[in-house]
CSV table of C-alpha atoms in Angstrom, one decimal:
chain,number,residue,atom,x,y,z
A,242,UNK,CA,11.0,-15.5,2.1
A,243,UNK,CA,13.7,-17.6,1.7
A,244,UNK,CA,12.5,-20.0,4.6
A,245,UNK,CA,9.2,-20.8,3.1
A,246,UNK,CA,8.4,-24.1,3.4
A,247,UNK,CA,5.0,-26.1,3.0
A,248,UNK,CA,2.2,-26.4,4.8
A,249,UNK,CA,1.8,-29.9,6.2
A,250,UNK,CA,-0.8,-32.2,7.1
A,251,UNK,CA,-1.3,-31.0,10.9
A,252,UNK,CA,-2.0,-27.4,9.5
A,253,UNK,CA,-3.6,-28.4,6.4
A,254,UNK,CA,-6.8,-29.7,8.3
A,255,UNK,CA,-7.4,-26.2,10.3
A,256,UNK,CA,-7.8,-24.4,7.0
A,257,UNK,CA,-10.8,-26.1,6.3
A,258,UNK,CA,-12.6,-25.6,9.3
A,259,UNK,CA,-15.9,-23.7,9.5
A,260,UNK,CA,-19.3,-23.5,11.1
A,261,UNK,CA,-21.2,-26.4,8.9
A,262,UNK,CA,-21.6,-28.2,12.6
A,263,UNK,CA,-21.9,-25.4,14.9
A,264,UNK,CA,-19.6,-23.0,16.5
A,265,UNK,CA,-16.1,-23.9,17.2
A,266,UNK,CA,-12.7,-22.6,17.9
A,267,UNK,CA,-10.2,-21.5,15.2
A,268,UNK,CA,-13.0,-21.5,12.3
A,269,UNK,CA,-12.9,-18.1,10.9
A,270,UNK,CA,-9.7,-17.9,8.5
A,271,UNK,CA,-11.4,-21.7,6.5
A,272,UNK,CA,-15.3,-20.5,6.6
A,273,UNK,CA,-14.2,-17.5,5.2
A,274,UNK,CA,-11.7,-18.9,2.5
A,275,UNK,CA,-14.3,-21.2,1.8
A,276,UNK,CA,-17.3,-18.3,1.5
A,277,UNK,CA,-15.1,-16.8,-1.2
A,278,UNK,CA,-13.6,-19.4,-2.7
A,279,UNK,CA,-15.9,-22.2,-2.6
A,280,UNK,CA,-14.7,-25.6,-2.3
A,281,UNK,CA,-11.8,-25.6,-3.6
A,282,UNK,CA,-10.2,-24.5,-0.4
A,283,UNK,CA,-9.8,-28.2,0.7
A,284,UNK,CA,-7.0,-28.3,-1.4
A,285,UNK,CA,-3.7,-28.5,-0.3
A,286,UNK,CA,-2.4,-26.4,-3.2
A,287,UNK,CA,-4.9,-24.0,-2.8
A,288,UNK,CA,-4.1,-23.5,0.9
A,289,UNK,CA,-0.2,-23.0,0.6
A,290,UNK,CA,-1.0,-20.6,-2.1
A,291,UNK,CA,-3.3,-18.8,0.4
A,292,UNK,CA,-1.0,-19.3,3.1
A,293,UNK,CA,2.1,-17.4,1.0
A,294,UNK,CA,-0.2,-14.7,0.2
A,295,UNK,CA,-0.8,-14.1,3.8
A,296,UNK,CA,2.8,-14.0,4.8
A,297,UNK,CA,3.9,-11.5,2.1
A,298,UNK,CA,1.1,-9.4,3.2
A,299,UNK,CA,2.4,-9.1,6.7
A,300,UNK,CA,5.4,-8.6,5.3
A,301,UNK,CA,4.0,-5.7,3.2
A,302,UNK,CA,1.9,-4.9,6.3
A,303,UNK,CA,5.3,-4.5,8.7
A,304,UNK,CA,7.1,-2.2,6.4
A,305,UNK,CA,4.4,0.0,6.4
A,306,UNK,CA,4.3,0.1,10.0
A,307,UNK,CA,7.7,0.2,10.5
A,308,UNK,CA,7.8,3.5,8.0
A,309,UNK,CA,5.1,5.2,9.8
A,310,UNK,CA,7.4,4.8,12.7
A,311,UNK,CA,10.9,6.2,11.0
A,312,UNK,CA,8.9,9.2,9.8
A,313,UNK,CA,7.4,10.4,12.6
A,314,UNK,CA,10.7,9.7,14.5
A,315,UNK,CA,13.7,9.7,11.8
A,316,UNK,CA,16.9,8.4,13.9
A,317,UNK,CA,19.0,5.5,13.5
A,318,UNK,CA,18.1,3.5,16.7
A,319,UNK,CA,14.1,3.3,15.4
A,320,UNK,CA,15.7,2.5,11.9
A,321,UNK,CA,18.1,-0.1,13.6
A,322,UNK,CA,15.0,-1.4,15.3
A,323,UNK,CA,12.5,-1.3,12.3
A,324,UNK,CA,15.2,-3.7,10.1
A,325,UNK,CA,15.8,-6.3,13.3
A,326,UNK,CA,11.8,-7.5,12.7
A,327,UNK,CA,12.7,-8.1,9.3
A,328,UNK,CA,15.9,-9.6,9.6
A,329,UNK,CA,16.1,-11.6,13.0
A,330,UNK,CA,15.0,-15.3,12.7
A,331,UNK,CA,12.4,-15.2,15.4
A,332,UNK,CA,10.7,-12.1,14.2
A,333,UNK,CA,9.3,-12.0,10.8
A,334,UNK,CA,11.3,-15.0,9.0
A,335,UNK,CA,10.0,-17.0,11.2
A,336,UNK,CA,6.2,-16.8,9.6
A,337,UNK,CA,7.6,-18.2,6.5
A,338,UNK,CA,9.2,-21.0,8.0
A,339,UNK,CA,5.9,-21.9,10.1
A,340,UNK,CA,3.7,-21.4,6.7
A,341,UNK,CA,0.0,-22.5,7.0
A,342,UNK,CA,-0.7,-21.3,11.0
A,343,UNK,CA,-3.6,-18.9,11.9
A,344,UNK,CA,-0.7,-16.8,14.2
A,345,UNK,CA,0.5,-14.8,10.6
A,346,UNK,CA,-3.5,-13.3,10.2
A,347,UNK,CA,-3.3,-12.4,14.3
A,348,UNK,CA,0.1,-10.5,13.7
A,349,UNK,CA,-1.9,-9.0,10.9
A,350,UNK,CA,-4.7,-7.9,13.1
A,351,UNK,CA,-2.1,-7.0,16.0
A,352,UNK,CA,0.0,-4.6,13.7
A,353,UNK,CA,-3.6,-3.1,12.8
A,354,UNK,CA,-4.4,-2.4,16.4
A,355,UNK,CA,-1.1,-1.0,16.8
A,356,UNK,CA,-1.1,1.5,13.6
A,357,UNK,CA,-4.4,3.2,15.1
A,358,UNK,CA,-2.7,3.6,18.9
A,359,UNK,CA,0.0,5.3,17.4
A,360,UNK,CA,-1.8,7.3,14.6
A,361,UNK,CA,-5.1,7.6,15.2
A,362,UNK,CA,-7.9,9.3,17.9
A,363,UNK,CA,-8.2,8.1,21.6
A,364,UNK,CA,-11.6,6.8,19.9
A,365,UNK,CA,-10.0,5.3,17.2
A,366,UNK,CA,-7.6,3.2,19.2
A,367,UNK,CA,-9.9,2.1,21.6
A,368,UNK,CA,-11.9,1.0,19.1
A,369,UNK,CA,-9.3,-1.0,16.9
A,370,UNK,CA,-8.0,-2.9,20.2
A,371,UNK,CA,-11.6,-3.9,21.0
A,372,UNK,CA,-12.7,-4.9,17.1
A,373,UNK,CA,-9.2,-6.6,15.8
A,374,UNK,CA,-8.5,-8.2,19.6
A,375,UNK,CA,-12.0,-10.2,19.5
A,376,UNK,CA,-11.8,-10.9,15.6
A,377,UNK,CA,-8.0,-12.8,16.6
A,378,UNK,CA,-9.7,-14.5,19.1
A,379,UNK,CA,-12.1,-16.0,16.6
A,380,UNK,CA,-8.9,-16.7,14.2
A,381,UNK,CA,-6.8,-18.8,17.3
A,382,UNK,CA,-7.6,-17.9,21.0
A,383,UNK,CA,-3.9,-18.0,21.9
A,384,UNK,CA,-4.2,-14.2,21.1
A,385,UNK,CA,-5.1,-13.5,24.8
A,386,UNK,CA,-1.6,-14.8,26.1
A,387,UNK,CA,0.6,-13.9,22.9
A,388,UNK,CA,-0.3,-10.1,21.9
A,389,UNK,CA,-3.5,-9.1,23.6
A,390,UNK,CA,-1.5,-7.9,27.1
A,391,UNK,CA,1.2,-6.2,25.3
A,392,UNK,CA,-2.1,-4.2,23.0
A,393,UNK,CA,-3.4,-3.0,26.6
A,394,UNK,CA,-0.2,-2.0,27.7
A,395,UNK,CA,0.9,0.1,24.6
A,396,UNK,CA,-2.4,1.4,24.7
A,397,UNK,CA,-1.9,2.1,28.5
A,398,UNK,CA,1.2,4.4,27.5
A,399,UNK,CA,-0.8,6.4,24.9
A,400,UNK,CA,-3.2,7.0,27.1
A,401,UNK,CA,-0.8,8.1,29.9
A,402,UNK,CA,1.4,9.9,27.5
A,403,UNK,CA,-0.5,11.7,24.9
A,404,UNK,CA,-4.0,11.6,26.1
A,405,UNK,CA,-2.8,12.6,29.9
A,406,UNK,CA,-5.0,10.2,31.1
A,407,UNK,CA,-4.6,9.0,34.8
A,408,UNK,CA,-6.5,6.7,37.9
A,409,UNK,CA,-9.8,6.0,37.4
A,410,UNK,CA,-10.1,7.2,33.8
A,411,UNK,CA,-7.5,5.4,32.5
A,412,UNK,CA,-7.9,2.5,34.0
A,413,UNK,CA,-11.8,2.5,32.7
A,414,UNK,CA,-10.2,3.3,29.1
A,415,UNK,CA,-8.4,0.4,28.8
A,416,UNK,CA,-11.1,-1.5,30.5
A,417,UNK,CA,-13.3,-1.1,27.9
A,418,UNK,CA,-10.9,-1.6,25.3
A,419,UNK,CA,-10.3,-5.2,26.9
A,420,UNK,CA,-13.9,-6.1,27.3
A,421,UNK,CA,-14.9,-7.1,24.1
A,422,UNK,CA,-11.7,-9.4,23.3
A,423,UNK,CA,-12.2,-10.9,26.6
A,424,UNK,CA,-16.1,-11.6,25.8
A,425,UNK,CA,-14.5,-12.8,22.9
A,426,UNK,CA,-12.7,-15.2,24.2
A,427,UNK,CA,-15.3,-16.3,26.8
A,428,UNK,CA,-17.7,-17.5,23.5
A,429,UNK,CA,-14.8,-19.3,22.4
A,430,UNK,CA,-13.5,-21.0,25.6
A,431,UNK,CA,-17.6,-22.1,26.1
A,432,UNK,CA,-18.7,-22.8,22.9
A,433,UNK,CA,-16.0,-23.6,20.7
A,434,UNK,CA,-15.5,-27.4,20.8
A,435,UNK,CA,-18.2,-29.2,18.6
A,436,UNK,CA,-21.3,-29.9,19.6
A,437,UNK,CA,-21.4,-33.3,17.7
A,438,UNK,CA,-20.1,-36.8,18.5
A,439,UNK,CA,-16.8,-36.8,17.5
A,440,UNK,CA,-17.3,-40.1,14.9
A,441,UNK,CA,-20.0,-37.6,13.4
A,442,UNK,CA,-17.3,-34.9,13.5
A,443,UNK,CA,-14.6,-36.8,11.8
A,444,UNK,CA,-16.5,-38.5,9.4
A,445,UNK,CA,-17.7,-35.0,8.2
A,446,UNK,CA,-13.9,-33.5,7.3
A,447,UNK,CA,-12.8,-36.7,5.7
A,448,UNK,CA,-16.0,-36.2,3.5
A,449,UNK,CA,-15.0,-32.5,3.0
A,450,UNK,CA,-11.5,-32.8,2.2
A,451,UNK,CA,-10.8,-33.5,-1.6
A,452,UNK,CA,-7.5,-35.6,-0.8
A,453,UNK,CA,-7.7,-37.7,1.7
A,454,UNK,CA,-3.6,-38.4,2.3
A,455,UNK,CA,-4.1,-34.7,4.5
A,456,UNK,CA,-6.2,-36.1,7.0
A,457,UNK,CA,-4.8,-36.4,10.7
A,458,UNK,CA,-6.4,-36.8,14.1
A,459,UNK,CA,-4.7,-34.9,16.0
A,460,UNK,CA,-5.8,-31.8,13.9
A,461,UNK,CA,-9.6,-33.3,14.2
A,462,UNK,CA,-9.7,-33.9,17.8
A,463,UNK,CA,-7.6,-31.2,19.0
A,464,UNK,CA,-11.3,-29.5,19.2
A,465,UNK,CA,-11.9,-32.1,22.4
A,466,UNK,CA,-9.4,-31.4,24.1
A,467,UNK,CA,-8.9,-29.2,27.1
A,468,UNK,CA,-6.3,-27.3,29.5
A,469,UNK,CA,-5.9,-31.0,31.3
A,470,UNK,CA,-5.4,-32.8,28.0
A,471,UNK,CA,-3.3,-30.2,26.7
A,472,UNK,CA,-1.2,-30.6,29.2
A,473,UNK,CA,-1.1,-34.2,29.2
A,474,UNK,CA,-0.1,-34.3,25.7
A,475,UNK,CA,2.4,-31.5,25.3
A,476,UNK,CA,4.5,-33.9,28.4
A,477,UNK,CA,4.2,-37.1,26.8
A,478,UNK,CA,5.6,-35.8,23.5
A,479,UNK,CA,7.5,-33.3,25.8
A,480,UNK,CA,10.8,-32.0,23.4
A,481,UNK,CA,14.0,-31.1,25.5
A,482,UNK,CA,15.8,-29.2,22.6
A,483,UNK,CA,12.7,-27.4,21.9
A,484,UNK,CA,12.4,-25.8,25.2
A,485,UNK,CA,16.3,-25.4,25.2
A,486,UNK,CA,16.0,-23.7,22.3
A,487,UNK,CA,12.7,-21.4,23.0
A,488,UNK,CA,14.4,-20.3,26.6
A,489,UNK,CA,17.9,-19.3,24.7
A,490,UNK,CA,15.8,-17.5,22.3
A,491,UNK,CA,13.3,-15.7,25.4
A,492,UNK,CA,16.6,-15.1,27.0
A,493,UNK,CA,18.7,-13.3,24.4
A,494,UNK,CA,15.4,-11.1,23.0
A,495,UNK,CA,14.9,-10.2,26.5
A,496,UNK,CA,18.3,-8.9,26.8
A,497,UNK,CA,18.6,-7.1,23.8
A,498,UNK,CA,15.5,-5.7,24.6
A,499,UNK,CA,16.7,-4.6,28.0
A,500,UNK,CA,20.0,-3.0,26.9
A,501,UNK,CA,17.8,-0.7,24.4
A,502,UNK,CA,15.0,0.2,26.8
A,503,UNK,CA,17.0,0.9,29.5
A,504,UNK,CA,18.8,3.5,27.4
A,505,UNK,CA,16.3,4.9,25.1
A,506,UNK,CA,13.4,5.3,27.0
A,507,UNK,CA,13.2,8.0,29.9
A,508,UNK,CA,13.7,7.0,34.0
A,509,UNK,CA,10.7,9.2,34.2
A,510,UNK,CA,7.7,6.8,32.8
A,511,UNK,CA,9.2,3.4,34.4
A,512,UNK,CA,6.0,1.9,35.1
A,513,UNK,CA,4.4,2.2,31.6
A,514,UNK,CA,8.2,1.1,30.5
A,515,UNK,CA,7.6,-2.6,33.4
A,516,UNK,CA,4.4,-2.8,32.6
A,517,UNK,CA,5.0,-2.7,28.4
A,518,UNK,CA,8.2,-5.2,29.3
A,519,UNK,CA,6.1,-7.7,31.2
A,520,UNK,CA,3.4,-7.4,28.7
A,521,UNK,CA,5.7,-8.5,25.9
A,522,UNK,CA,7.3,-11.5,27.9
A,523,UNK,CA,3.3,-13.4,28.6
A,524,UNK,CA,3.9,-15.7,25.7
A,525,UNK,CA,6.0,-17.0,27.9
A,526,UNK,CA,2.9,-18.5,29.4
A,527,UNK,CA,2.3,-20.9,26.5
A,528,UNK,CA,5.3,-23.0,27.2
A,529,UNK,CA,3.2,-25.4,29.5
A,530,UNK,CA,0.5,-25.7,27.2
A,531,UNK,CA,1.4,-26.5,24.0
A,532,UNK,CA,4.7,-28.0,22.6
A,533,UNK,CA,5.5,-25.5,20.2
A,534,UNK,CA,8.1,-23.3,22.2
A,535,UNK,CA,10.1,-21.9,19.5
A,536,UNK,CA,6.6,-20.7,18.1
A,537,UNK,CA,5.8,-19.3,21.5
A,538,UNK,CA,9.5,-17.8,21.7
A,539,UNK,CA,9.2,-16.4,18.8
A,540,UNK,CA,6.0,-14.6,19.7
A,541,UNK,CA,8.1,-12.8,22.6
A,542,UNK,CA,10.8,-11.2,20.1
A,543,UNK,CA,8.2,-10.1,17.8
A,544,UNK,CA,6.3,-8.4,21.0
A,545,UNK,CA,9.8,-6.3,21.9
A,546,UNK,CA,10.1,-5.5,18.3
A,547,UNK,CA,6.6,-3.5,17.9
A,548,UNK,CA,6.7,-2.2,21.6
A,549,UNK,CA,10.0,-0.6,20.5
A,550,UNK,CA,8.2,1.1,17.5
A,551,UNK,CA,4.5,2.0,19.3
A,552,UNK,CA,7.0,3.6,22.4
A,553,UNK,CA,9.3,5.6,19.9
A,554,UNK,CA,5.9,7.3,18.6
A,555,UNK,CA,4.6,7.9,22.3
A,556,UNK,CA,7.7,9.1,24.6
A,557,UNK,CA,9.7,12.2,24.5
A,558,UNK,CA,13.6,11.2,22.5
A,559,UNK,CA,16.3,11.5,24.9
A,560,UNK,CA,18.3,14.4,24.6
A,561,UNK,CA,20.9,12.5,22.8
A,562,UNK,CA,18.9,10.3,20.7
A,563,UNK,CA,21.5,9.6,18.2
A,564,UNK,CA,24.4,7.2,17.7
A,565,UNK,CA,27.2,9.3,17.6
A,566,UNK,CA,30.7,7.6,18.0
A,567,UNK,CA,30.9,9.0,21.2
A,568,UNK,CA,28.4,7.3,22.7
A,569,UNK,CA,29.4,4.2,21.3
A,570,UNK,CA,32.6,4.5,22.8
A,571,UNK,CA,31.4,5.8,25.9
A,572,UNK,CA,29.5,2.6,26.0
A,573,UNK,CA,32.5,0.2,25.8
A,574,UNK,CA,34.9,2.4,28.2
A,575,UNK,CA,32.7,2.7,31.0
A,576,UNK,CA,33.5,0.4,33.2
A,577,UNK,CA,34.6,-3.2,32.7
A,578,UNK,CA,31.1,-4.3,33.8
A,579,UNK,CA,30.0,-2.0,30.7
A,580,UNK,CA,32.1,-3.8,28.0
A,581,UNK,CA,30.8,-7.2,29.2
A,582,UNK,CA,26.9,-5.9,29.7
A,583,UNK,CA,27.8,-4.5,25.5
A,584,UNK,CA,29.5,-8.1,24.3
A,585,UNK,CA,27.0,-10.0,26.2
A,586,UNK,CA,23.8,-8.2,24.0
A,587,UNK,CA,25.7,-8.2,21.1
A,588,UNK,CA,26.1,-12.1,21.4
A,589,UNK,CA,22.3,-12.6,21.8
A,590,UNK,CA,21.4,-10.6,19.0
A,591,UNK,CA,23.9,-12.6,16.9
A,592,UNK,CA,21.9,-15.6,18.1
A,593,UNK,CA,18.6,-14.4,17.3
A,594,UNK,CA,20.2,-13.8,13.3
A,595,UNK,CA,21.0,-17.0,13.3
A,596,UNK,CA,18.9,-20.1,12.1
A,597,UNK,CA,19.0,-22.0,15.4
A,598,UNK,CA,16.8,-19.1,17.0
A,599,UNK,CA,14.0,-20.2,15.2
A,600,UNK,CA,14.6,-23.9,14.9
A,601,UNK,CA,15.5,-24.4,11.5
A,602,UNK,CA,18.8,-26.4,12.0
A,603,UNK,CA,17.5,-27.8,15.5
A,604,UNK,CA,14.0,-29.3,14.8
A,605,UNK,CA,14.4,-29.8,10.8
A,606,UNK,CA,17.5,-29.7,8.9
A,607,UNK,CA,17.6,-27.4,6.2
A,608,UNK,CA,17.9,-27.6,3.0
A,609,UNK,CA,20.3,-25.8,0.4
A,610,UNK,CA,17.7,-24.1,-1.6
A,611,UNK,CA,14.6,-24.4,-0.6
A,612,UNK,CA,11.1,-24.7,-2.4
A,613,UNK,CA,7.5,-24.9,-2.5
A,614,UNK,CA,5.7,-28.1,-2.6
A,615,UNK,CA,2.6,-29.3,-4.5
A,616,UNK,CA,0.1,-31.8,-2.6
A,617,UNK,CA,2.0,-35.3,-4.0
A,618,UNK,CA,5.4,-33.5,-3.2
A,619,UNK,CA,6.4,-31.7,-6.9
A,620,UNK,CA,8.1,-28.5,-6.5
A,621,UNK,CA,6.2,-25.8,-7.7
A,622,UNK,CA,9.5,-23.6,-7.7
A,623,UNK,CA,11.9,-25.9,-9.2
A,624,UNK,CA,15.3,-25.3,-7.7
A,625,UNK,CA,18.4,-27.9,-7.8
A,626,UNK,CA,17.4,-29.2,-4.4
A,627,UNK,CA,14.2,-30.1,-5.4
A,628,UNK,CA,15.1,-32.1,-8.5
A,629,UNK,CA,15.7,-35.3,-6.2
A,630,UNK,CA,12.4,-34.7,-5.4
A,631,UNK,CA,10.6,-34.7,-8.8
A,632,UNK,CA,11.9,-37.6,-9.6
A,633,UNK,CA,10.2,-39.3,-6.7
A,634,UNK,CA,13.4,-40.0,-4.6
A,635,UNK,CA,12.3,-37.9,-1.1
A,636,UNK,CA,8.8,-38.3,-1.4
C-alpha cells in the first residue's frame, strides 16, 4: 500500500455514474455505491475511502488465491510465483498507485472466476466465467480485451486436463461460457452511451455532484465517444515515454514468463501452454485505443501471474519440480547461450520491481512518504511530506 495515492478529478466523475438517464457504460460500481450509500457518494472523500477499501480487498482477495494455490501444490516455484503478484510494481502495487479505477473490482471478479476453474465443478466454473465475465463488462467493458481471453483459455486447460474434454465438446463448453460475457458486451457496445443530449447530460452531473471543483469533460463526454474518436484522442495527446515504458514492461513480463513456462510446464500440452500465453498478452490490444499503456501493461503481468497459479493447479509437476542447487547450476553452466538466456530474465524481473515498471518515477515523480488526500488537498494520513501541504503550499 505504500503507493496509494488519490483519486483525481478524471476518476472521481465515473464513481458517480448510474442509470438516472438511461443505460450507459461503466455505471454499475456508482449506482450501486449510491443504492447503499445514498448521496453521499458524490463526495470525493467518500470515494477515496471506497476506493482503498476496494484495493485492500483485492489484496485480501489475491492472498487467498494465491494460498489455495501453495496448498494444493506446496513447492517453491508456485511460492516464488504467488509473492511476485504481490511484490512486482506492475502486478498488484500497481492498483494502489492507479486508486479510484473500475479495473481493481474487474481483477476482483477475474480472481473469482479463476478460484471456481481451479476448485470447483465443470458446472461451477462454467458458470462463474459466464456470471462474473458479463457483471465486469457492466463495471468497464475493457474486460473483453484485458482478462476475458485469458478466463477462456484457463478454462480451456481445465477442461482439456481434468475434465478430458476434447473437439466438439470442448469447444461447445467454452462456447457457452463466453456467450453471456459477449451478450454482455453487445448491450454495452449498443446501448451504453446516453440517450440524452449531451447539454442535458452534463448539466445533470454538475447538479449531482456536491463539489463542483471535481467536474471535468473529458470524464462527461467520454460516454460520446467512439472507436474513431478514441483513437483520435489517444494520438493527439499521444505520450512517447508512456509507450516506452508500457513495451519495456510487456517485454520483460513476457520474458520472465517465458523462461518459467518453458521449464515448468510439460512439452506434452503445448497448445493449451500458446494458447494460455497469447491469451495473457491481448491487453496488448489496448495500446491503440486508449493512452494509458502502463495501465494496459500492467494488465499483461498481472495475466502471467494468475495463469502461472490456475496452470500449477491443472497440469501434472515435472518430475523435478523443485529448486535444488543443482538445477540452478545446471541452469547457469549449460551453455554460454544459457547463462545469457538466465542474466537476461533476471534483469527484466529486476525491472518489473522497480518503480519505473509502473510509471511512478516516469509519469509523476514520487514523493518521500506518501499520503492520502482529502477533497481541498489536507492529508488525511499526516506524514512529513505532507506537512508542506497542510499549510497550503502544494495545493
Amino acid at each position: 500500500m505504500n503507493n496509494l495515492r488519490e483519486v483525481d478529478a478524471f476518476k472521481t466523475v465515473h464513481w458517480v455514474w448510474n442509470y438516472e438517464l438511461g443505460f450507459v457504460k461503466r455505471a454499475l460500481p456508482g449506482a450501486t455505491a449510491e443504492w447503499l450509500l445514498g448521496q453521499r457518494i458524490n463526495g470525493q472523500d467518500t470515494i477515496l475511502y471506497i476506493s482503498s477499501t476496494v484495493v485492500l480487498t483485492v489484496f485480501l482477495a489475491y492472498a487467498a488465491f494465491a494460498a489455495v494455490v501453495a496448498y494444493a501444490r506446496p513447492t517453491p516455484r508456485v511460492a516464488a510465483i504467488a509473492l511476485s503478484g504481490a511484490l512486482l510494481q506492475p502486478a498488484l502495487p500497481n492498483f494502489a498507485f492507479d486508486l479510484g479505477r473500475f479495473d481493481a473490482i474487474n481483477f476482483l471478479l477475474f480472481l473469482l472466476a479463476c478460484h471456481a476453474i481451479v476448485s470447483g465443478s465443470r458446472q461451477l466454473a462454467v458458470t462463474a466465467v459466464a456470471t462474473c465475465g458479463s457483471v465486469a463488462m457492466l463495471v468497464h467493458e475493457a474486460f473483453l480485451i484485458m482478462h476475458l481471453p485469458l478466463l477462456l483459455a484457463v478454462l480451456t486447460m481445465r477442461m482439456a486436463t481434468v475434465d478430458g474434454l476434447r473437439g466438439r465438446s470442448l469447444v461447445a463448453t467454452v462456447m457457452i461460457a463466453a456467450a453471456l460475457p459477449l451478450a454482455a458486451f453487445a448491450v454495452v457496445w449498443v446501448l451504453g452511451s446516453p440517450s440524452v443530449p449531451q447539454t442535458e447530460w452534463r448539466a445533470h452531473w454538475n447538479a449531482q455532484l456536491t463539489q463542483s471543483n471535481i467536474y471535468t469533460d473529458s470524464a462527461l463526454e467520454l460516454h460520446y465517444a467512439g472507436i474513431a474518436e478514441d483513437v483520435r484522442i489517444t494520438m493527439s495527446y499521444f505520450s512517447l515515454i508512456g509507450l516506452i515504458m508500457g513495451i519495456a514492461t510487456v517485454a520483460a513480463a513476457t520474458g520472465v514468463a517465458a523462461a518459467v513456462w518453458r521449464y515448468w510446464i510439460p512439452d506434452g500440452i503445448r497448445w493449451e501452454r500458446l494458447t494460455c500465453f497469447v491469451a495473457a498478452l491481448m491487453p496488448v490490444l489496448m495500446f491503440p485505443l486508449g493512452l494509458d499503456f502502463l495501465r494496459w501493461s500492467s494488465a499483461v503481468t498481472l495475466n502471467f501471474l494468475i495463469a502461472a497459479l490456475c496452470l500449477s493447479c491443472l497440469i501434472r509437476p515435472p518430475a523435478d519440480d523443485s529448486l535444488e542447487p543443482r538445477h540452478m547450476g545446471w541452469l547457469v553452466s549449460h551453455s554460454g547461450r544459457s547463462t545469457l538466456r538466465v542474466m537476461l530474465v533476471a534483469l527484466a524481473y529486476v525491472y518489473l520491481m522497480s518503480p519505473q515498471s509502473a510509471g511512478i518515477t516516469t509519469l509523476r515523480l514520487p514523493r518521500p512518504f506518501n499520503c492520502l488526500y482529502g477533497s481541498h488537498g489536507t492529508g488525511i494520513v499526516n506524514t512529513v511530506d505532507c506537512a508542506a501541504n497542510d499549510l497550503g503550499v502544494e495545493q
